[in-house]
Coordinates of C-alpha atoms and ligand atoms in Angstrom, one line a residue:
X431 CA -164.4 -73.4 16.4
X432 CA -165.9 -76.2 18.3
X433 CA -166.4 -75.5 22.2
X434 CA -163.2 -76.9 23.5
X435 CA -161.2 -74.9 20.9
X436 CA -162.9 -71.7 21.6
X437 CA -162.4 -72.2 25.7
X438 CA -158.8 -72.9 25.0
X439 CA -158.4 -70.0 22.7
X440 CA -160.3 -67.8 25.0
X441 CA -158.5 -68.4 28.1
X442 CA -154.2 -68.3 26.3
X443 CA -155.8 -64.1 26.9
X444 CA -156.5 -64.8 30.8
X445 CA -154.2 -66.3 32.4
X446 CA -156.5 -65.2 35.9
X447 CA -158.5 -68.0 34.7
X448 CA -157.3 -72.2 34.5
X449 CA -158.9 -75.6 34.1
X450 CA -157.7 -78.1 36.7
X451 CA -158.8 -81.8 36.7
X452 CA -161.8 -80.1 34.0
X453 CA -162.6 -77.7 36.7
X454 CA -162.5 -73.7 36.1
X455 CA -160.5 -72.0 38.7
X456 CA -160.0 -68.0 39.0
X457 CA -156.6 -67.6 40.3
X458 CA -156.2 -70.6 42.6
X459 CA -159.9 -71.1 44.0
X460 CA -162.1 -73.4 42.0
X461 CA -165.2 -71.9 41.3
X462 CA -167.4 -74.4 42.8
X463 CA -165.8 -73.9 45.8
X464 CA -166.9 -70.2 45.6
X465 CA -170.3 -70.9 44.6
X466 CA -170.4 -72.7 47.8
X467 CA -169.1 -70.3 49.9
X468 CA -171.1 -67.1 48.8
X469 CA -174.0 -68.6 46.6
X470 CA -175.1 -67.7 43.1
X471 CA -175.2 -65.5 41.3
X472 CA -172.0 -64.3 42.3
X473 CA -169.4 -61.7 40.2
X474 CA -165.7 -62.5 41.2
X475 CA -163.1 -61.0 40.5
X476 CA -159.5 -61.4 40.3
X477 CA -157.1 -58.9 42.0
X478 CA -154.2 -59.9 39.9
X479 CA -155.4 -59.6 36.7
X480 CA -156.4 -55.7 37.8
X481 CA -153.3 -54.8 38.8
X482 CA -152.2 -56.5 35.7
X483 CA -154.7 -54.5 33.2
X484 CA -153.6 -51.6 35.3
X485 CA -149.8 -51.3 34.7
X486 CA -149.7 -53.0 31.2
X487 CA -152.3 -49.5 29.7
X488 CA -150.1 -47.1 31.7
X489 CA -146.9 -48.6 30.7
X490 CA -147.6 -49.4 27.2
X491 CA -148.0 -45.5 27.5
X492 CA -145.2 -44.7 29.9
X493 CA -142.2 -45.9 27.1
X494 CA -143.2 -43.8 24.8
X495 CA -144.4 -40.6 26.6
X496 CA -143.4 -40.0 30.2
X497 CA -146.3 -37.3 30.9
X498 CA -149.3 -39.3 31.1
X499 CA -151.7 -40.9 34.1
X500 CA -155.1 -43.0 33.9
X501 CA -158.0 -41.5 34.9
X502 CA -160.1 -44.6 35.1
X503 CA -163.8 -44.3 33.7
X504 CA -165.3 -45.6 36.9
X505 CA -169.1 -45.9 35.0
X506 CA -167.4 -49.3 34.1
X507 CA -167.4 -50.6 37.5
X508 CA -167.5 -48.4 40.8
X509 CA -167.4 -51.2 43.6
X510 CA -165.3 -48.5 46.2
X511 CA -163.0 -52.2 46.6
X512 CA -161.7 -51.8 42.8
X513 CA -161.8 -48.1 43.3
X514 CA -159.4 -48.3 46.3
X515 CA -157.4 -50.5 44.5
X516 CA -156.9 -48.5 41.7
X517 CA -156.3 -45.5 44.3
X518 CA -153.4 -47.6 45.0
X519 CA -152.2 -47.9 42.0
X520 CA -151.8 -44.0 41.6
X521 CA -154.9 -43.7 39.3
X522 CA -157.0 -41.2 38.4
X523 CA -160.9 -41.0 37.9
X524 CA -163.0 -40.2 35.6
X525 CA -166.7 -39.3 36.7
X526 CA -170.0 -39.2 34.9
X527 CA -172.3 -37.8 38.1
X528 CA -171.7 -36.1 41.2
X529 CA -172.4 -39.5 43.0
X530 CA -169.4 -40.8 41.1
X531 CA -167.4 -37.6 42.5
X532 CA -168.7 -38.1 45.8
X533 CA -167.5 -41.8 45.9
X534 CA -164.3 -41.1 44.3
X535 CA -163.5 -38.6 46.9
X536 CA -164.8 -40.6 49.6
X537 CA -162.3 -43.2 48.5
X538 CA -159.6 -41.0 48.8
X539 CA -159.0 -40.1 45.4
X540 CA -157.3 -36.2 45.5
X541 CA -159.8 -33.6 43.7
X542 CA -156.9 -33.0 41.1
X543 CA -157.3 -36.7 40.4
X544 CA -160.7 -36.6 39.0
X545 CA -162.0 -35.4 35.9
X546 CA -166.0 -34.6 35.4
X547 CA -167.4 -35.6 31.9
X548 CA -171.0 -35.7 31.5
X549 CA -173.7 -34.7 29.1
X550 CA -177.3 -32.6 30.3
X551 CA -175.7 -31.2 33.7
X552 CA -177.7 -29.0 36.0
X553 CA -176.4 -26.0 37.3
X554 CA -176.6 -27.7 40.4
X555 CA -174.4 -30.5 39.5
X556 CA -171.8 -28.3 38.1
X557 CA -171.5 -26.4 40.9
X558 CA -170.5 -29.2 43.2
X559 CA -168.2 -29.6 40.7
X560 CA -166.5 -25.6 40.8
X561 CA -166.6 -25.6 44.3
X562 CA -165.0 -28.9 45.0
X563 CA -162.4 -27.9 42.3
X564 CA -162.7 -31.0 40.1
X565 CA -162.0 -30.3 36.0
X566 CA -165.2 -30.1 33.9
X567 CA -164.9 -31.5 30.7
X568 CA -167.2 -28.9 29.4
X569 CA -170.0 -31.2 26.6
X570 CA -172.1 -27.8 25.5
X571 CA -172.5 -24.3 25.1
X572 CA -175.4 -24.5 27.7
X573 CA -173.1 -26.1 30.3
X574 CA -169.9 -23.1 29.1
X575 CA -172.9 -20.4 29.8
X576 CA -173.6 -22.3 33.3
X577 CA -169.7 -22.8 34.2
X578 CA -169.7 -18.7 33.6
X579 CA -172.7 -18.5 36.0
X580 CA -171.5 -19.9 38.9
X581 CA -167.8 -18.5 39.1
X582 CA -169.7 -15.5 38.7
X583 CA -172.4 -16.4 41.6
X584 CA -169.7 -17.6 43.8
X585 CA -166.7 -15.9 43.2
X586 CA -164.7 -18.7 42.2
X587 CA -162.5 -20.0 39.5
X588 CA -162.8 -22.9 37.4
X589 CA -160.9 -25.6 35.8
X590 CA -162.4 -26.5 32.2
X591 CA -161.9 -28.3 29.2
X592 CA -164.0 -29.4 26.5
X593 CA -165.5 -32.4 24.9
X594 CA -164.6 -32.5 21.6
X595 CA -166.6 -34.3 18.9
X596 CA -164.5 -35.2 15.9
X597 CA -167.2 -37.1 13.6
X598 CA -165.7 -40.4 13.7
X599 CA -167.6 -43.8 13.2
X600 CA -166.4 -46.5 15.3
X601 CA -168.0 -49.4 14.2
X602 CA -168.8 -50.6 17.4
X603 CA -172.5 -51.3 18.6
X604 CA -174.6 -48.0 18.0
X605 CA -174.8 -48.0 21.5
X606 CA -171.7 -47.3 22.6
X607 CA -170.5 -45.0 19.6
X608 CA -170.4 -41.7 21.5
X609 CA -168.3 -39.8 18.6
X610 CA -170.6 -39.9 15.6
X611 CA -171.9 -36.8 13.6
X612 CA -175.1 -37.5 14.7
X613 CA -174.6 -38.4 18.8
X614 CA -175.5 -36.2 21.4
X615 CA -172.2 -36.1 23.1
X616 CA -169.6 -32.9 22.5
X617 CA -169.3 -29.9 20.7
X618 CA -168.2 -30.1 17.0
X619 CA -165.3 -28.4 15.8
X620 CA -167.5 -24.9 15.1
X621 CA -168.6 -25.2 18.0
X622 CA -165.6 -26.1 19.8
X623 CA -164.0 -22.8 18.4
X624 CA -166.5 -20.3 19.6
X625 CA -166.6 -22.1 23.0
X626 CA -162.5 -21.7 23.4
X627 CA -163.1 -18.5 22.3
X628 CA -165.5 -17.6 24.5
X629 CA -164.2 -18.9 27.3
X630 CA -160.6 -17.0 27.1
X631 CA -162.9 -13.9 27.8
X632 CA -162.9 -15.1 31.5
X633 CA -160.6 -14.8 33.5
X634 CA -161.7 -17.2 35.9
X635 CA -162.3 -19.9 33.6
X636 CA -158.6 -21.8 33.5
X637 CA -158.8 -23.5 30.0
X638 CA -156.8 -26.5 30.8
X639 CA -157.2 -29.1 28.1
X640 CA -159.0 -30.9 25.3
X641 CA -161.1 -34.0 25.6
X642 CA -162.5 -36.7 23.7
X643 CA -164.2 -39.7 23.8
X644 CA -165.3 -41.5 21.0
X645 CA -166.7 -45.2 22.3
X646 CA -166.5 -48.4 23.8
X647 CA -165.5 -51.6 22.5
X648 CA -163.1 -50.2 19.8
X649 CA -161.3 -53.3 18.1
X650 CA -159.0 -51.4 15.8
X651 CA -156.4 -48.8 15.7
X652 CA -158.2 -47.0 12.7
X653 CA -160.8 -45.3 14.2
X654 CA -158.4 -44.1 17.0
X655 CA -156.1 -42.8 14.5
X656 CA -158.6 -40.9 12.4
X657 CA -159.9 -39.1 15.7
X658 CA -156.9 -38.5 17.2
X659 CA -155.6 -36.7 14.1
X660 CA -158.7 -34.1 14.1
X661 CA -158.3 -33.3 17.8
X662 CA -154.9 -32.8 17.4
X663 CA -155.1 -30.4 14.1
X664 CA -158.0 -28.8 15.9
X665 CA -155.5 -28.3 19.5
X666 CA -153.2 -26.9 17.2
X667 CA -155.6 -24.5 15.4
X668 CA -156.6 -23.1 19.0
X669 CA -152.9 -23.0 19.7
X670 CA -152.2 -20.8 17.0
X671 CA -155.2 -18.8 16.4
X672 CA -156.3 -18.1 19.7
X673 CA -153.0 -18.2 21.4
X674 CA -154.3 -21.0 24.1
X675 CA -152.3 -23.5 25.8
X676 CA -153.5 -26.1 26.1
X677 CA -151.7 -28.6 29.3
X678 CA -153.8 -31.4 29.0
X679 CA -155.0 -33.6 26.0
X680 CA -157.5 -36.7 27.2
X681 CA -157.9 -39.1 24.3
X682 CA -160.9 -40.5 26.5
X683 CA -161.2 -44.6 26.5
X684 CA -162.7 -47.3 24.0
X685 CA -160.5 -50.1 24.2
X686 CA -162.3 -53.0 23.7
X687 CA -161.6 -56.4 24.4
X688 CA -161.5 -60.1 23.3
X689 CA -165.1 -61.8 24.5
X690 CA -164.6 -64.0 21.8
X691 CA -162.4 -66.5 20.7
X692 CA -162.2 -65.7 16.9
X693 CA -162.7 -61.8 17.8
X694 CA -159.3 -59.6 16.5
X695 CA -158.3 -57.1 19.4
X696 CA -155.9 -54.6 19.1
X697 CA -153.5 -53.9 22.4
X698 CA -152.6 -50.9 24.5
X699 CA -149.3 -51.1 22.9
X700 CA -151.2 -50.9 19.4
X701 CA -153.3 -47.8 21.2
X702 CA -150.2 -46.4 22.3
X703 CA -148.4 -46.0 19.4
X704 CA -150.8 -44.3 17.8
X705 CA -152.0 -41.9 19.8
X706 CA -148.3 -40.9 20.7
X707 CA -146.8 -41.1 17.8
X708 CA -149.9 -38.6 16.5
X709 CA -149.4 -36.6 19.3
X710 CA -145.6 -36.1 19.2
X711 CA -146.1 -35.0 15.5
X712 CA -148.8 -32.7 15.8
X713 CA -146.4 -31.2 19.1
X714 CA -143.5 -30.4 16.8
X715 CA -145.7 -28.8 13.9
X716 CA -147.9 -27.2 16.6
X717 CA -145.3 -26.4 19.6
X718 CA -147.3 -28.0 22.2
X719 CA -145.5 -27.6 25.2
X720 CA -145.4 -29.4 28.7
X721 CA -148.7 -31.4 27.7
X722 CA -150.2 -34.3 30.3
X723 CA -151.8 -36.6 28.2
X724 CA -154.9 -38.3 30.0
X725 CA -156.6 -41.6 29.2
X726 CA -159.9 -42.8 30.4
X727 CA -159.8 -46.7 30.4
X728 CA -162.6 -48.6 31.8
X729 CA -163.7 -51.8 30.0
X730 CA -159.7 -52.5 29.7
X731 CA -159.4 -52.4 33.5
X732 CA -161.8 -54.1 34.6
X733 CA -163.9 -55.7 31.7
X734 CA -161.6 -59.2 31.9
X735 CA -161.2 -59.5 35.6
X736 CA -164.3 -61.0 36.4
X737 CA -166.7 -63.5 36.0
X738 CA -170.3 -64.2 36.7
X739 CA -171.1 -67.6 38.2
X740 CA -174.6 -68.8 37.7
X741 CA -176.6 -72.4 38.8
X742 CA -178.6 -74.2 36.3
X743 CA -182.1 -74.3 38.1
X744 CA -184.5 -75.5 34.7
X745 CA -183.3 -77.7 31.7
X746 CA -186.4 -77.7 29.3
X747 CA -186.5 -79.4 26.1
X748 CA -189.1 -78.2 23.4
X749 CA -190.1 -79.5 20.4
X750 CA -188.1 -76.9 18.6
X751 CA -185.3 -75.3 21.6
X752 CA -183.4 -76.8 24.5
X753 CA -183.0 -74.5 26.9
X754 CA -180.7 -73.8 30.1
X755 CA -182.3 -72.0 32.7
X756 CA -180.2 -70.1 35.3
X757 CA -180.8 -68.1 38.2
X758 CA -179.9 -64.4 37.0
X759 CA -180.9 -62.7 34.2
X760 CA -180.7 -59.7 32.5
X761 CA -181.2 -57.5 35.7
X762 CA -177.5 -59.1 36.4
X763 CA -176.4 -59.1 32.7
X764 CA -177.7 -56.9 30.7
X765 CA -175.5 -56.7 28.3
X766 CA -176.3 -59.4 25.6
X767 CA -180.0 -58.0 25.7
X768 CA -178.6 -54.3 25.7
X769 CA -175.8 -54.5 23.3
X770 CA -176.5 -57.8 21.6
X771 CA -173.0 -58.8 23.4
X772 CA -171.4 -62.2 23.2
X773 CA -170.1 -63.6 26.8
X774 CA -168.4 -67.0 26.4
X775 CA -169.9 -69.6 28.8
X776 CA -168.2 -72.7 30.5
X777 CA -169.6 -75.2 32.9
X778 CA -167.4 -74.6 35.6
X779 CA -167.8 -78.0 37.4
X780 CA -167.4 -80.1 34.8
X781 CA -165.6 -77.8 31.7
X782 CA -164.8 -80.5 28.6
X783 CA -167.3 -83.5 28.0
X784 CA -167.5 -86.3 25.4
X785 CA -171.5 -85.3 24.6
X786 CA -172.1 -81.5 23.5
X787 CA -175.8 -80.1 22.6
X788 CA -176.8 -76.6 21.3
X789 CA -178.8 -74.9 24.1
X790 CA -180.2 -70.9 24.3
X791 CA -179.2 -69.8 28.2
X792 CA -181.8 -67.9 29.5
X793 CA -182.3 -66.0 32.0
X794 CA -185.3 -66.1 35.3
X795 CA -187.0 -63.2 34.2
X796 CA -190.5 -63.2 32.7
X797 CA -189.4 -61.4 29.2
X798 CA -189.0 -63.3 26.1
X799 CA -185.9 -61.3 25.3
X800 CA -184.1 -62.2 28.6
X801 CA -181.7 -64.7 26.8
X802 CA -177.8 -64.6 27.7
X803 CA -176.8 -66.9 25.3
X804 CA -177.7 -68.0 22.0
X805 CA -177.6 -71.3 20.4
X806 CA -174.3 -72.6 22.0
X807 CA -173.1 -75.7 21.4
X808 CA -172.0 -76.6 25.5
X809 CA -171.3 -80.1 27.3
X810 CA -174.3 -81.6 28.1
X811 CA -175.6 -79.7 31.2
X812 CA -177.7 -81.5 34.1
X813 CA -179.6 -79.1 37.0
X814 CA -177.1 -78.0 39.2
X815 CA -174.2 -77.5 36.8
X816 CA -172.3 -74.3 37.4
X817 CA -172.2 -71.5 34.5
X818 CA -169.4 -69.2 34.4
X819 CA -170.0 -66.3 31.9
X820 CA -166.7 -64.6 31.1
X821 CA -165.3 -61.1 31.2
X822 CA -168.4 -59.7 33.1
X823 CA -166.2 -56.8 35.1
X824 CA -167.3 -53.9 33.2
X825 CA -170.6 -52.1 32.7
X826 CA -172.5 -55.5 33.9
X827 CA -172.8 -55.4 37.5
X828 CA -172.9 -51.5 38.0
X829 CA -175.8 -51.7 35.2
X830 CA -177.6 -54.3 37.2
X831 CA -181.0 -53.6 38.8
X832 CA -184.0 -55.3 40.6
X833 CA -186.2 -56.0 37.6
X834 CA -189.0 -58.5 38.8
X835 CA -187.9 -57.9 42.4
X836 CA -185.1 -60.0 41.5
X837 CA -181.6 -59.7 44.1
X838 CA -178.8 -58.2 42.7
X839 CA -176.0 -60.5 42.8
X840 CA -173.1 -60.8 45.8
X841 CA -169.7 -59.5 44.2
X842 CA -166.2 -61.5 45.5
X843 CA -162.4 -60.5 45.1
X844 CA -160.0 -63.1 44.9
X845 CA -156.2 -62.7 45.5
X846 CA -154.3 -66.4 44.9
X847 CA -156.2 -68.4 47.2
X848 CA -157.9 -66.0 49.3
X849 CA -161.4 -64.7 48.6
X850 CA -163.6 -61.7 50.6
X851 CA -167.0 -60.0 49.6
X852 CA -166.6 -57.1 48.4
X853 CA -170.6 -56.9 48.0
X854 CA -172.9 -58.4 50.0
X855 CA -176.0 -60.6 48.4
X856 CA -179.2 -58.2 48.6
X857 CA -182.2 -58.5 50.4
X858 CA -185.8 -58.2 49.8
X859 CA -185.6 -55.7 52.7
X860 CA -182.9 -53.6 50.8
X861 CA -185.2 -53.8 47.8
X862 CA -188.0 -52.5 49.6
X863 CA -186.5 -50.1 51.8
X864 CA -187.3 -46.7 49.5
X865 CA -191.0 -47.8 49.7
X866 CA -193.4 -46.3 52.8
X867 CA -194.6 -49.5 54.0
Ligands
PLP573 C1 -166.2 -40.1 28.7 C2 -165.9 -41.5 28.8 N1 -164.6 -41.8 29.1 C3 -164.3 -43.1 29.2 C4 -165.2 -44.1 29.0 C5 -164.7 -45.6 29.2 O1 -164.8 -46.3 28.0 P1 -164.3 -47.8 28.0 O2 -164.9 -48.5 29.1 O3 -164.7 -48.3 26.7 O4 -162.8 -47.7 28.1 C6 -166.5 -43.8 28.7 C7 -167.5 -44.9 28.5 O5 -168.4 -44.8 27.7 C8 -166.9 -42.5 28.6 O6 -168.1 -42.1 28.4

């Protein structure tokens, strides 16, 4: 696919985002108008298109089972504006560190709202947890032996469930397969046995569910289906052996979504039916009664809302490369370097042209590897052009940082034709603030 096909392609799956007179617009602002307003690099996002994201997972859901509620994986983006937002929308939360807890409940989000799945916790750390009555998704026999410890220390009960590993390749980047034989996440289905067992020894530990989460950037139903299958037997083994009810079953999140224009996605209705239809089958052969199912979206959410708006600042020409320089880099978007992760690229201010070149887009940093985008074929681009990378709303800005001192970048909502900062641009005092000088 030539550029213009793949921009067309690309954008029939965001309707957030439109070309006007060859201009790129997010809902109805144009994006040079932002640039001008809050300055580069800039994440915006759209409103809209989360609210959209939001109530097409939970419905897709919702008409097949009535008994089930997000509990959004807020690692994907935690900006407390999309967390309120999604408050709104009668989410839940799913929390990797007690920061994330703390923000969630400072947000507003109820402590029965927000579930706490993490890997290497302190005793510390899942303490907060106990005493602020949040649900553990329990990843180890260590952390079931430090649950045990503190109700025991304290007095108090505790709400648990446990990770569950079923052995399932993804095929997604190594990276983000969290659900192999060999990852560090979960307890394998021995495991998982003697720590159901154990754990119906105490009283105050209220087994409440089973959890699983088996990557990110899943692109077909298979993977889902396998994994969902082996939870589900196993549930019903623990069921029926050890006589535990289980209320809860949290299939986790993974959904992945289209960064690329020839890229095959499958939809929440496609994840939908599979999970529900495996789980009403494995109710009626297993007698599950009552169950809440839980899913943990994050990329899905968020991942398309936004974009990244850069300004060309360096167009170099060497014998062998032309290059576009921009003013982020990696520390902004890390995921191409991370992940080796395609994000489409327009020219914002001037989107179709009659002269098209192959360029690398690379980033300010001084590493080698600090290259957004390979060998695209892009309109000709002049110093000053605007670059929009696409679907930059999950895992890019949370995972940004201040590599060569760089500023992280300013973040914007937009609703039609409003827009408000929903992060200001930093400083080089706020970079230097933790330093005694
Ligand atoms: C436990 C857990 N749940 C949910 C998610 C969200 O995954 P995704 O953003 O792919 O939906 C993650 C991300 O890795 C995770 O670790």
């Amino acid at each position: 696919m030539n550029y213009e096909e793949r921009i067309k392609e690309l954008l029939k799956y965001k309707p957030h985002l439109k070309i006007i007179d060859n201009k790129l617009y997010i809902e109805d602002i144009p994006v040079e108008e932002i640039s001008k307003e809050y300055g580069t690099p800039c994440f915006v996002y759209s409103k809209g298109r989360i609210v959209q994201n939001y109530n097409r997972f939970l419905n897709a859901f919702k008409k097949l089972y009535k008994n089930v509620e997000i509990r959004y994986a807020m690692k994907a983006n935690s900006n407390p504006h999309i967390l309120k937002l999604l408050l709104n929308l009668n989410s839940g939360i799913d929390a990797v560190s007690v920061n994330e807890i703390k923000l969630a409940l400072s947000v507003g989000f109820k402590p029965e709202k927000i579930i706490y799945t993490g890997v290497n916790r302190t005793e510390e750390e899942l303490e907060f947890a106990v005493k602020n009555n949040i649900l553990i998704n329990i990843d180890s026999l260590s952390e079931l032996k430090k649950v045990i410890k503190i109700c025991e220390k304290n007095n108090l009960e505790a709400d648990i469930s446990f990770r569950f590993n079923p052995e399932i390749d993804v095929k997604t980047h190594k990276h983000i397969a969290t659900g192999l034989k060999e990852s560090k996440f979960g307890l394998h289905e021995r495991e998982a046995y003697i720590a159901y067992k154990i754990a119906r020894e105490y009283k105050f530990l209220k087994i409440r569910g089973i959890h699983m989460h088996i990557g990110s950037q899943i692109t077909s139903v298979e993977p889902f289906e396998k994994a969902s299958k082996k939870l589900l037997e196993f549930a019903g083994k623990i069921t029926r052996e050890l006589n535990i009810n289980l209320d809860i079953i949290d299939f986790g999140g993974g959904l992945g979504i289209k960064y690329k224009a020839d890229q095959n996605i499958i939809t929440p209705e496609d994840l939908a039916r599979c999970l529900i239809n495996n789980f009403l089958e494995a109710s009626e052969k297993y007698g599950f009664e009552n169950v809440k199912i839980l899913l943990e979206p994050g990329r899905y959410i968020v991942g398309d809302s936004s974009i990244l708006i850069t300004e060309v600042t360096t167009i170099k020409i060497t014998p062998y490369k032309k290059f576009i320089g921009v003013n982020a880099g990696f520390n902004i978007l890390i995921r191409p370097v991370l992940y080796e992760a395609y994000h489409e690229v327009i020219v914002a201010n001037r989107v179709f042209s009659n002269s098209y070149e192959k360029y690398d887009v690379v980033g300010y940093l001084c590493e080698s590897g600090d290259i957004l985008a390979k060998d695209r074929i892009l309109p000709k681009v002049f110093e000053g052009d605007l670059l929009a990378f696409l679907d930059t709303g999950a895992y890019c800005s949370i995972m940004s940082s201040n590599y060569n001192l760089r500023e992280r970048a300013v973040e914007v909502m937009v609703e039609c034709e409003k827009s408000w900062e929903i992060r200001r641009r930093e400083t080089f005092e706020d970079i230097v603030r933790y330093f005694n000088i």
